[in-house]
Amino acid sequence: MTQLNPYLNFNGQCREAMTFYKECLGGELIMQKIAESPMAAQMPSAMGGQILHSMLTNNGIILMGSDMIGNKLEKGNAIALCLNCDSDEEMHVLFDKLSAGGHIKHPLHQSFWGATYGELTDKFGLSWMFSHSKN
């Protein structure tokens, strides 16, 4: 079943924020630092300790976050809606519909973590992330 999950962007405070949310909501928290990813070579070494991706799960709660917004955190870009799709076909249909009149930031592509992934901003200025993992 397709899910819609909030994806929060932080400016260097992802670890602190997600740890706080875990304390409040319980569950399991996973965090991947930039230095622990294939992206490390593409980023300044000073960013190595920042969080590339985090996910807090507890029963029906899925909350994701990252420090990858850089220093351009503004009201409106602090959250993205992440669609975890059931199939590539479904993801392409939704991506095409939501990108109409908007801006494609990252076309759908095979990511280094194994999922098909893409990002766009819709015609209303909302950020959307799309993911489909065959696993």
mmCIF file of N, CA and C in Angstrom:
data_model
loop_
_atom_site.group_PDB
_atom_site.id
_atom_site.type_symbol
_atom_site.label_atom_id
_atom_site.label_comp_id
_atom_site.label_asym_id
_atom_site.label_seq_id
_atom_site.Cartn_x
_atom_site.Cartn_y
_atom_site.Cartn_z
ATOM 1 N N MET A 1 0.835 -1.176 0.000
ATOM 2 C CA MET A 1 0.000 0.000 0.000
ATOM 3 C C MET A 1 0.883 1.244 0.000
ATOM 4 N N THR A 2 0.574 2.192 -0.836
ATOM 5 C CA THR A 2 1.326 3.436 -0.903
ATOM 6 C C THR A 2 1.162 4.206 0.401
ATOM 7 N N GLN A 3 2.258 4.789 0.864
ATOM 8 C CA GLN A 3 2.247 5.567 2.096
ATOM 9 C C GLN A 3 2.741 6.975 1.833
ATOM 10 N N LEU A 4 2.214 7.919 2.603
ATOM 11 C CA LEU A 4 2.673 9.303 2.563
ATOM 12 C C LEU A 4 3.323 9.588 3.905
ATOM 13 N N ASN A 5 4.617 9.937 3.890
ATOM 14 C CA ASN A 5 5.361 10.158 5.120
ATOM 15 C C ASN A 5 5.985 11.545 5.145
ATOM 16 N N PRO A 6 5.961 12.214 6.311
ATOM 17 C CA PRO A 6 6.650 13.509 6.414
ATOM 18 C C PRO A 6 8.162 13.312 6.409
ATOM 19 N N TYR A 7 8.860 14.215 5.738
ATOM 20 C CA TYR A 7 10.317 14.202 5.679
ATOM 21 C C TYR A 7 10.782 15.590 6.105
ATOM 22 N N LEU A 8 11.372 15.687 7.286
ATOM 23 C CA LEU A 8 11.765 16.965 7.869
ATOM 24 C C LEU A 8 13.201 17.304 7.507
ATOM 25 N N ASN A 9 13.435 18.568 7.182
ATOM 26 C CA ASN A 9 14.776 19.037 6.865
ATOM 27 C C ASN A 9 15.270 19.934 7.995
ATOM 28 N N PHE A 10 16.518 19.730 8.374
ATOM 29 C CA PHE A 10 17.141 20.494 9.449
ATOM 30 C C PHE A 10 18.439 21.088 8.925
ATOM 31 N N ASN A 11 18.942 22.044 9.643
ATOM 32 C CA ASN A 11 20.192 22.687 9.259
ATOM 33 C C ASN A 11 21.238 22.344 10.315
ATOM 34 N N GLY A 12 21.655 21.054 10.344
ATOM 35 C CA GLY A 12 22.644 20.612 11.302
ATOM 36 C C GLY A 12 22.073 20.139 12.627
ATOM 37 N N GLN A 13 20.754 20.133 12.782
ATOM 38 C CA GLN A 13 20.134 19.727 14.038
ATOM 39 C C GLN A 13 19.321 18.434 13.902
ATOM 40 N N CYS A 14 19.511 17.682 12.848
ATOM 41 C CA CYS A 14 18.721 16.474 12.621
ATOM 42 C C CYS A 14 18.906 15.460 13.743
ATOM 43 N N ARG A 15 20.140 15.199 14.138
ATOM 44 C CA ARG A 15 20.397 14.212 15.198
ATOM 45 C C ARG A 15 19.675 14.614 16.477
ATOM 46 N N GLU A 16 19.821 15.864 16.868
ATOM 47 C CA GLU A 16 19.180 16.363 18.086
ATOM 48 C C GLU A 16 17.653 16.280 17.993
ATOM 49 N N ALA A 17 17.100 16.717 16.873
ATOM 50 C CA ALA A 17 15.647 16.727 16.702
ATOM 51 C C ALA A 17 15.072 15.311 16.669
ATOM 52 N N MET A 18 15.689 14.427 15.885
ATOM 53 C CA MET A 18 15.154 13.072 15.763
ATOM 54 C C MET A 18 15.307 12.293 17.074
ATOM 55 N N THR A 19 16.372 12.549 17.815
ATOM 56 C CA THR A 19 16.531 11.926 19.129
ATOM 57 C C THR A 19 15.428 12.402 20.072
ATOM 58 N N PHE A 20 15.117 13.684 20.008
ATOM 59 C CA PHE A 20 14.021 14.232 20.802
ATOM 60 C C PHE A 20 12.695 13.579 20.420
ATOM 61 N N TYR A 21 12.421 13.454 19.113
ATOM 62 C CA TYR A 21 11.171 12.833 18.669
ATOM 63 C C TYR A 21 11.096 11.376 19.116
ATOM 64 N N LYS A 22 12.245 10.686 19.118
ATOM 65 C CA LYS A 22 12.267 9.298 19.597
ATOM 66 C C LYS A 22 11.926 9.249 21.083
ATOM 67 N N GLU A 23 12.472 10.169 21.854
ATOM 68 C CA GLU A 23 12.170 10.221 23.281
ATOM 69 C C GLU A 23 10.680 10.479 23.514
ATOM 70 N N CYS A 24 10.089 11.279 22.656
ATOM 71 C CA CYS A 24 8.668 11.617 22.792
ATOM 72 C C CYS A 24 7.749 10.517 22.272
ATOM 73 N N LEU A 25 8.102 9.942 21.127
ATOM 74 C CA LEU A 25 7.212 9.018 20.426
ATOM 75 C C LEU A 25 7.587 7.553 20.594
ATOM 76 N N GLY A 26 8.777 7.289 21.104
ATOM 77 C CA GLY A 26 9.242 5.908 21.210
ATOM 78 C C GLY A 26 9.620 5.367 19.844
ATOM 79 N N GLY A 27 9.841 4.056 19.772
ATOM 80 C CA GLY A 27 10.137 3.417 18.496
ATOM 81 C C GLY A 27 11.610 3.226 18.247
ATOM 82 N N GLU A 28 11.920 2.900 16.993
ATOM 83 C CA GLU A 28 13.289 2.635 16.559
ATOM 84 C C GLU A 28 13.768 3.775 15.673
ATOM 85 N N LEU A 29 14.965 4.270 15.953
ATOM 86 C CA LEU A 29 15.548 5.365 15.187
ATOM 87 C C LEU A 29 16.822 4.889 14.514
ATOM 88 N N ILE A 30 16.891 5.066 13.186
ATOM 89 C CA ILE A 30 18.127 4.803 12.452
ATOM 90 C C ILE A 30 18.619 6.121 11.868
ATOM 91 N N MET A 31 19.924 6.316 11.877
ATOM 92 C CA MET A 31 20.514 7.529 11.311
ATOM 93 C C MET A 31 21.755 7.152 10.521
ATOM 94 N N GLN A 32 21.904 7.756 9.348
ATOM 95 C CA GLN A 32 23.097 7.554 8.531
ATOM 96 C C GLN A 32 23.787 8.895 8.372
ATOM 97 N N LYS A 33 25.042 8.957 8.818
ATOM 98 C CA LYS A 33 25.824 10.176 8.645
ATOM 99 C C LYS A 33 26.301 10.281 7.193
ATOM 100 N N ILE A 34 26.536 11.488 6.756
ATOM 101 C CA ILE A 34 27.058 11.716 5.408
ATOM 102 C C ILE A 34 28.370 10.966 5.221
ATOM 103 N N ALA A 35 29.223 10.972 6.250
ATOM 104 C CA ALA A 35 30.531 10.306 6.160
ATOM 105 C C ALA A 35 30.400 8.798 5.952
ATOM 106 N N GLU A 36 29.254 8.219 6.310
ATOM 107 C CA GLU A 36 29.039 6.774 6.184
ATOM 108 C C GLU A 36 28.378 6.401 4.854
ATOM 109 N N SER A 37 28.268 7.349 3.950
ATOM 110 C CA SER A 37 27.556 7.105 2.697
ATOM 111 C C SER A 37 28.470 7.296 1.496
ATOM 112 N N PRO A 38 28.044 6.802 0.312
ATOM 113 C CA PRO A 38 28.809 7.050 -0.907
ATOM 114 C C PRO A 38 28.869 8.537 -1.281
ATOM 115 N N MET A 39 28.007 9.358 -0.695
ATOM 116 C CA MET A 39 28.015 10.795 -0.985
ATOM 117 C C MET A 39 29.155 11.530 -0.279
ATOM 118 N N ALA A 40 29.831 10.886 0.660
ATOM 119 C CA ALA A 40 30.878 11.539 1.457
ATOM 120 C C ALA A 40 31.939 12.200 0.581
ATOM 121 N N ALA A 41 32.312 11.539 -0.502
ATOM 122 C CA ALA A 41 33.358 12.076 -1.374
ATOM 123 C C ALA A 41 32.904 13.323 -2.127
ATOM 124 N N GLN A 42 31.597 13.531 -2.228
ATOM 125 C CA GLN A 42 31.057 14.678 -2.964
ATOM 126 C C GLN A 42 30.778 15.882 -2.059
ATOM 127 N N MET A 43 30.930 15.703 -0.750
ATOM 128 C CA MET A 43 30.558 16.732 0.206
ATOM 129 C C MET A 43 31.792 17.255 0.929
ATOM 130 N N PRO A 44 31.743 18.507 1.426
ATOM 131 C CA PRO A 44 32.857 19.000 2.246
ATOM 132 C C PRO A 44 33.035 18.114 3.488
ATOM 133 N N SER A 45 34.270 17.858 3.881
ATOM 134 C CA SER A 45 34.531 16.965 5.017
ATOM 135 C C SER A 45 33.877 17.462 6.298
ATOM 136 N N ALA A 46 33.683 18.760 6.425
ATOM 137 C CA ALA A 46 33.039 19.325 7.615
ATOM 138 C C ALA A 46 31.592 18.841 7.770
ATOM 139 N N MET A 47 30.981 18.370 6.678
ATOM 140 C CA MET A 47 29.606 17.896 6.742
ATOM 141 C C MET A 47 29.510 16.411 7.101
ATOM 142 N N GLY A 48 30.634 15.731 7.248
ATOM 143 C CA GLY A 48 30.648 14.292 7.476
ATOM 144 C C GLY A 48 29.807 13.821 8.647
ATOM 145 N N GLY A 49 29.730 14.607 9.704
ATOM 146 C CA GLY A 49 28.960 14.226 10.886
ATOM 147 C C GLY A 49 27.483 14.536 10.796
ATOM 148 N N GLN A 50 27.094 15.288 9.773
ATOM 149 C CA GLN A 50 25.675 15.609 9.628
ATOM 150 C C GLN A 50 24.912 14.398 9.112
ATOM 151 N N ILE A 51 23.610 14.424 9.304
ATOM 152 C CA ILE A 51 22.769 13.277 8.990
ATOM 153 C C ILE A 51 22.274 13.347 7.547
ATOM 154 N N LEU A 52 22.606 12.313 6.767
ATOM 155 C CA LEU A 52 22.121 12.191 5.398
ATOM 156 C C LEU A 52 20.660 11.759 5.405
ATOM 157 N N HIS A 53 20.354 10.753 6.233
ATOM 158 C CA HIS A 53 18.983 10.236 6.286
ATOM 159 C C HIS A 53 18.737 9.632 7.655
ATOM 160 N N SER A 54 17.550 9.905 8.197
ATOM 161 C CA SER A 54 17.137 9.278 9.446
ATOM 162 C C SER A 54 15.686 8.845 9.308
ATOM 163 N N MET A 55 15.323 7.816 10.088
ATOM 164 C CA MET A 55 13.940 7.350 10.065
ATOM 165 C C MET A 55 13.572 6.820 11.446
ATOM 166 N N LEU A 56 12.481 7.361 11.965
ATOM 167 C CA LEU A 56 11.912 6.920 13.231
ATOM 168 C C LEU A 56 10.639 6.150 12.918
ATOM 169 N N THR A 57 10.566 4.902 13.404
ATOM 170 C CA THR A 57 9.377 4.090 13.166
ATOM 171 C C THR A 57 8.854 3.557 14.499
ATOM 172 N N ASN A 58 7.548 3.594 14.627
ATOM 173 C CA ASN A 58 6.873 3.040 15.801
ATOM 174 C C ASN A 58 5.438 2.741 15.399
ATOM 175 N N ASN A 59 5.155 1.445 15.203
ATOM 176 C CA ASN A 59 3.832 1.023 14.729
ATOM 177 C C ASN A 59 3.496 1.778 13.441
ATOM 178 N N GLY A 60 2.455 2.584 13.415
ATOM 179 C CA GLY A 60 2.052 3.294 12.201
ATOM 180 C C GLY A 60 2.778 4.597 11.960
ATOM 181 N N ILE A 61 3.680 4.996 12.854
ATOM 182 C CA ILE A 61 4.402 6.268 12.711
ATOM 183 C C ILE A 61 5.677 6.046 11.912
ATOM 184 N N ILE A 62 5.846 6.855 10.882
ATOM 185 C CA ILE A 62 7.114 6.907 10.150
ATOM 186 C C ILE A 62 7.456 8.382 9.990
ATOM 187 N N LEU A 63 8.565 8.785 10.587
ATOM 188 C CA LEU A 63 9.029 10.164 10.519
ATOM 189 C C LEU A 63 10.465 10.130 10.029
ATOM 190 N N MET A 64 10.738 10.848 8.940
ATOM 191 C CA MET A 64 12.079 10.854 8.363
ATOM 192 C C MET A 64 12.667 12.258 8.432
ATOM 193 N N GLY A 65 14.004 12.341 8.401
ATOM 194 C CA GLY A 65 14.657 13.641 8.470
ATOM 195 C C GLY A 65 16.063 13.602 7.922
ATOM 196 N N SER A 66 16.612 14.811 7.689
ATOM 197 C CA SER A 66 17.936 14.959 7.096
ATOM 198 C C SER A 66 18.496 16.348 7.378
ATOM 199 N N ASP A 67 19.820 16.456 7.314
ATOM 200 C CA ASP A 67 20.494 17.762 7.359
ATOM 201 C C ASP A 67 20.833 18.272 5.963
ATOM 202 N N MET A 68 20.417 17.589 4.917
ATOM 203 C CA MET A 68 20.862 17.885 3.556
ATOM 204 C C MET A 68 20.267 19.153 2.939
ATOM 205 N N ILE A 69 19.492 19.903 3.660
ATOM 206 C CA ILE A 69 18.931 21.159 3.130
ATOM 207 C C ILE A 69 20.028 22.223 3.021
ATOM 208 N N GLY A 70 21.155 22.021 3.689
ATOM 209 C CA GLY A 70 22.251 22.997 3.656
ATOM 210 C C GLY A 70 21.896 24.212 4.484
ATOM 211 N N ASN A 71 22.382 25.372 4.088
ATOM 212 C CA ASN A 71 22.112 26.587 4.859
ATOM 213 C C ASN A 71 20.957 27.383 4.266
ATOM 214 N N LYS A 72 20.107 26.751 3.489
ATOM 215 C CA LYS A 72 19.010 27.442 2.825
ATOM 216 C C LYS A 72 17.665 27.071 3.432
ATOM 217 N N LEU A 73 17.637 26.765 4.748
ATOM 218 C CA LEU A 73 16.396 26.415 5.412
ATOM 219 C C LEU A 73 15.520 27.651 5.516
ATOM 220 N N GLU A 74 14.348 27.549 4.938
ATOM 221 C CA GLU A 74 13.382 28.641 4.941
ATOM 222 C C GLU A 74 12.013 28.064 5.258
ATOM 223 N N LYS A 75 11.127 28.926 5.728
ATOM 224 C CA LYS A 75 9.770 28.461 5.951
ATOM 225 C C LYS A 75 9.237 27.929 4.622
ATOM 226 N N GLY A 76 8.713 26.726 4.653
ATOM 227 C CA GLY A 76 8.188 26.126 3.429
ATOM 228 C C GLY A 76 9.061 25.012 2.886
ATOM 229 N N ASN A 77 10.375 25.052 3.153
ATOM 230 C CA ASN A 77 11.210 23.960 2.645
ATOM 231 C C ASN A 77 11.697 23.053 3.765
ATOM 232 N N ALA A 78 11.145 23.238 4.965
ATOM 233 C CA ALA A 78 11.560 22.430 6.096
ATOM 234 C C ALA A 78 10.902 21.056 6.100
ATOM 235 N N ILE A 79 9.940 20.829 5.226
ATOM 236 C CA ILE A 79 9.268 19.534 5.173
ATOM 237 C C ILE A 79 8.999 19.151 3.720
ATOM 238 N N ALA A 80 9.099 17.878 3.448
ATOM 239 C CA ALA A 80 8.743 17.344 2.131
ATOM 240 C C ALA A 80 7.812 16.165 2.348
ATOM 241 N N LEU A 81 6.925 15.932 1.424
ATOM 242 C CA LEU A 81 6.021 14.787 1.478
ATOM 243 C C LEU A 81 6.668 13.659 0.691
ATOM 244 N N CYS A 82 6.848 12.523 1.347
ATOM 245 C CA CYS A 82 7.548 11.395 0.732
ATOM 246 C C CYS A 82 6.552 10.287 0.423
ATOM 247 N N LEU A 83 6.391 9.975 -0.854
ATOM 248 C CA LEU A 83 5.523 8.879 -1.278
ATOM 249 C C LEU A 83 6.360 7.625 -1.480
ATOM 250 N N ASN A 84 6.114 6.632 -0.646
ATOM 251 C CA ASN A 84 6.747 5.323 -0.795
ATOM 252 C C ASN A 84 5.774 4.460 -1.575
ATOM 253 N N CYS A 85 6.062 4.255 -2.838
ATOM 254 C CA CYS A 85 5.120 3.629 -3.764
ATOM 255 C C CYS A 85 5.272 2.110 -3.804
ATOM 256 N N ASP A 86 4.176 1.458 -4.210
ATOM 257 C CA ASP A 86 4.141 0.000 -4.316
ATOM 258 C C ASP A 86 4.819 -0.524 -5.568
ATOM 259 N N SER A 87 4.918 0.308 -6.613
ATOM 260 C CA SER A 87 5.503 -0.160 -7.870
ATOM 261 C C SER A 87 6.128 1.014 -8.615
ATOM 262 N N ASP A 88 7.023 0.662 -9.545
ATOM 263 C CA ASP A 88 7.611 1.690 -10.410
ATOM 264 C C ASP A 88 6.530 2.365 -11.253
ATOM 265 N N GLU A 89 5.570 1.570 -11.735
ATOM 266 C CA GLU A 89 4.509 2.124 -12.576
ATOM 267 C C GLU A 89 3.704 3.169 -11.811
ATOM 268 N N GLU A 90 3.321 2.829 -10.587
ATOM 269 C CA GLU A 90 2.562 3.772 -9.764
ATOM 270 C C GLU A 90 3.377 5.037 -9.514
ATOM 271 N N MET A 91 4.663 4.872 -9.218
ATOM 272 C CA MET A 91 5.516 6.013 -8.948
ATOM 273 C C MET A 91 5.620 6.931 -10.161
ATOM 274 N N HIS A 92 5.772 6.368 -11.348
ATOM 275 C CA HIS A 92 5.868 7.186 -12.560
ATOM 276 C C HIS A 92 4.566 7.961 -12.805
ATOM 277 N N VAL A 93 3.423 7.315 -12.605
ATOM 278 C CA VAL A 93 2.131 7.992 -12.806
ATOM 279 C C VAL A 93 2.002 9.161 -11.839
ATOM 280 N N LEU A 94 2.273 8.921 -10.543
ATOM 281 C CA LEU A 94 2.148 9.977 -9.542
ATOM 282 C C LEU A 94 3.165 11.093 -9.774
ATOM 283 N N PHE A 95 4.399 10.721 -10.126
ATOM 284 C CA PHE A 95 5.447 11.707 -10.387
ATOM 285 C C PHE A 95 5.038 12.612 -11.551
ATOM 286 N N ASP A 96 4.541 12.018 -12.632
ATOM 287 C CA ASP A 96 4.125 12.794 -13.802
ATOM 288 C C ASP A 96 2.980 13.741 -13.467
ATOM 289 N N LYS A 97 1.998 13.253 -12.728
ATOM 290 C CA LYS A 97 0.841 14.092 -12.380
ATOM 291 C C LYS A 97 1.248 15.242 -11.467
ATOM 292 N N LEU A 98 2.032 14.944 -10.422
ATOM 293 C CA LEU A 98 2.385 15.991 -9.456
ATOM 294 C C LEU A 98 3.415 16.977 -9.994
ATOM 295 N N SER A 99 4.178 16.589 -11.012
ATOM 296 C CA SER A 99 5.168 17.509 -11.575
ATOM 297 C C SER A 99 4.551 18.481 -12.580
ATOM 298 N N ALA A 100 3.322 18.236 -13.025
ATOM 299 C CA ALA A 100 2.662 19.113 -14.002
ATOM 300 C C ALA A 100 2.563 20.531 -13.445
ATOM 301 N N GLY A 101 3.175 21.469 -14.134
ATOM 302 C CA GLY A 101 3.154 22.867 -13.709
ATOM 303 C C GLY A 101 4.146 23.173 -12.606
ATOM 304 N N GLY A 102 4.913 22.169 -12.188
ATOM 305 C CA GLY A 102 5.888 22.347 -11.119
ATOM 306 C C GLY A 102 7.305 22.288 -11.645
ATOM 307 N N HIS A 103 8.216 21.895 -10.778
ATOM 308 C CA HIS A 103 9.640 21.840 -11.128
ATOM 309 C C HIS A 103 10.220 20.508 -10.647
ATOM 310 N N ILE A 104 10.839 19.771 -11.554
ATOM 311 C CA ILE A 104 11.497 18.509 -11.204
ATOM 312 C C ILE A 104 12.903 18.826 -10.707
ATOM 313 N N LYS A 105 13.169 18.498 -9.450
ATOM 314 C CA LYS A 105 14.494 18.718 -8.854
ATOM 315 C C LYS A 105 15.442 17.584 -9.211
ATOM 316 N N HIS A 106 14.961 16.337 -9.059
ATOM 317 C CA HIS A 106 15.747 15.147 -9.378
ATOM 318 C C HIS A 106 14.827 14.176 -10.109
ATOM 319 N N PRO A 107 15.047 13.942 -11.398
ATOM 320 C CA PRO A 107 14.212 12.972 -12.125
ATOM 321 C C PRO A 107 14.293 11.601 -11.464
ATOM 322 N N LEU A 108 13.310 10.770 -11.725
ATOM 323 C CA LEU A 108 13.324 9.414 -11.181
ATOM 324 C C LEU A 108 14.578 8.694 -11.668
ATOM 325 N N HIS A 109 15.286 8.064 -10.743
ATOM 326 C CA HIS A 109 16.535 7.382 -11.080
ATOM 327 C C HIS A 109 16.803 6.286 -10.051
ATOM 328 N N GLN A 110 17.713 5.394 -10.374
ATOM 329 C CA GLN A 110 18.125 4.344 -9.447
ATOM 330 C C GLN A 110 19.127 4.951 -8.471
ATOM 331 N N SER A 111 18.830 4.915 -7.175
ATOM 332 C CA SER A 111 19.693 5.523 -6.168
ATOM 333 C C SER A 111 20.770 4.548 -5.695
ATOM 334 N N PHE A 112 21.784 5.093 -5.024
ATOM 335 C CA PHE A 112 22.858 4.240 -4.514
ATOM 336 C C PHE A 112 22.369 3.331 -3.387
ATOM 337 N N TRP A 113 21.251 3.664 -2.738
ATOM 338 C CA TRP A 113 20.740 2.806 -1.662
ATOM 339 C C TRP A 113 19.770 1.741 -2.181
ATOM 340 N N GLY A 114 19.570 1.696 -3.486
ATOM 341 C CA GLY A 114 18.827 0.603 -4.092
ATOM 342 C C GLY A 114 17.398 0.904 -4.497
ATOM 343 N N ALA A 115 16.862 2.021 -4.103
ATOM 344 C CA ALA A 115 15.483 2.374 -4.462
ATOM 345 C C ALA A 115 15.468 3.239 -5.718
ATOM 346 N N THR A 116 14.358 3.206 -6.435
ATOM 347 C CA THR A 116 14.119 4.200 -7.473
ATOM 348 C C THR A 116 13.663 5.454 -6.734
ATOM 349 N N TYR A 117 14.206 6.618 -7.097
ATOM 350 C CA TYR A 117 14.000 7.828 -6.300
ATOM 351 C C TYR A 117 13.913 9.058 -7.204
ATOM 352 N N GLY A 118 13.139 10.056 -6.785
ATOM 353 C CA GLY A 118 13.062 11.334 -7.469
ATOM 354 C C GLY A 118 12.461 12.391 -6.561
ATOM 355 N N GLU A 119 12.653 13.658 -6.929
ATOM 356 C CA GLU A 119 12.115 14.781 -6.157
ATOM 357 C C GLU A 119 11.542 15.825 -7.098
ATOM 358 N N LEU A 120 10.495 16.512 -6.622
ATOM 359 C CA LEU A 120 9.917 17.613 -7.382
ATOM 360 C C LEU A 120 9.279 18.620 -6.432
ATOM 361 N N THR A 121 9.050 19.814 -6.945
ATOM 362 C CA THR A 121 8.247 20.822 -6.271
ATOM 363 C C THR A 121 7.000 20.989 -7.115
ATOM 364 N N ASP A 122 5.830 20.844 -6.487
ATOM 365 C CA ASP A 122 4.596 20.934 -7.265
ATOM 366 C C ASP A 122 4.237 22.395 -7.573
ATOM 367 N N LYS A 123 3.188 22.604 -8.326
ATOM 368 C CA LYS A 123 2.807 23.954 -8.766
ATOM 369 C C LYS A 123 2.384 24.855 -7.615
ATOM 370 N N PHE A 124 2.182 24.274 -6.421
ATOM 371 C CA PHE A 124 1.828 25.064 -5.248
ATOM 372 C C PHE A 124 3.025 25.323 -4.339
ATOM 373 N N GLY A 125 4.225 24.852 -4.755
ATOM 374 C CA GLY A 125 5.439 25.083 -3.997
ATOM 375 C C GLY A 125 5.752 24.028 -2.953
ATOM 376 N N LEU A 126 4.977 22.934 -2.913
ATOM 377 C CA LEU A 126 5.248 21.860 -1.951
ATOM 378 C C LEU A 126 6.286 20.891 -2.511
ATOM 379 N N SER A 127 7.180 20.450 -1.641
ATOM 380 C CA SER A 127 8.242 19.515 -2.028
ATOM 381 C C SER A 127 7.756 18.081 -1.861
ATOM 382 N N TRP A 128 8.022 17.265 -2.871
ATOM 383 C CA TRP A 128 7.635 15.851 -2.891
ATOM 384 C C TRP A 128 8.849 14.996 -3.169
ATOM 385 N N MET A 129 8.937 13.871 -2.462
ATOM 386 C CA MET A 129 9.978 12.868 -2.685
ATOM 387 C C MET A 129 9.255 11.574 -3.041
ATOM 388 N N PHE A 130 9.831 10.809 -3.959
ATOM 389 C CA PHE A 130 9.229 9.558 -4.428
ATOM 390 C C PHE A 130 10.250 8.446 -4.249
ATOM 391 N N SER A 131 9.785 7.312 -3.746
ATOM 392 C CA SER A 131 10.681 6.192 -3.539
ATOM 393 C C SER A 131 9.946 4.885 -3.780
ATOM 394 N N HIS A 132 10.644 3.957 -4.418
ATOM 395 C CA HIS A 132 10.127 2.601 -4.566
ATOM 396 C C HIS A 132 11.295 1.646 -4.467
ATOM 397 N N SER A 133 11.200 0.751 -3.489
ATOM 398 C CA SER A 133 12.212 -0.275 -3.298
ATOM 399 C C SER A 133 11.600 -1.628 -3.647
ATOM 400 N N LYS A 134 12.282 -2.374 -4.471
ATOM 401 C CA LYS A 134 11.759 -3.675 -4.902
ATOM 402 C C LYS A 134 11.854 -4.716 -3.784
ATOM 403 N N ASN A 135 12.579 -4.412 -2.716
ATOM 404 C CA ASN A 135 12.727 -5.368 -1.600
ATOM 405 C C ASN A 135 11.489 -5.410 -0.750
#
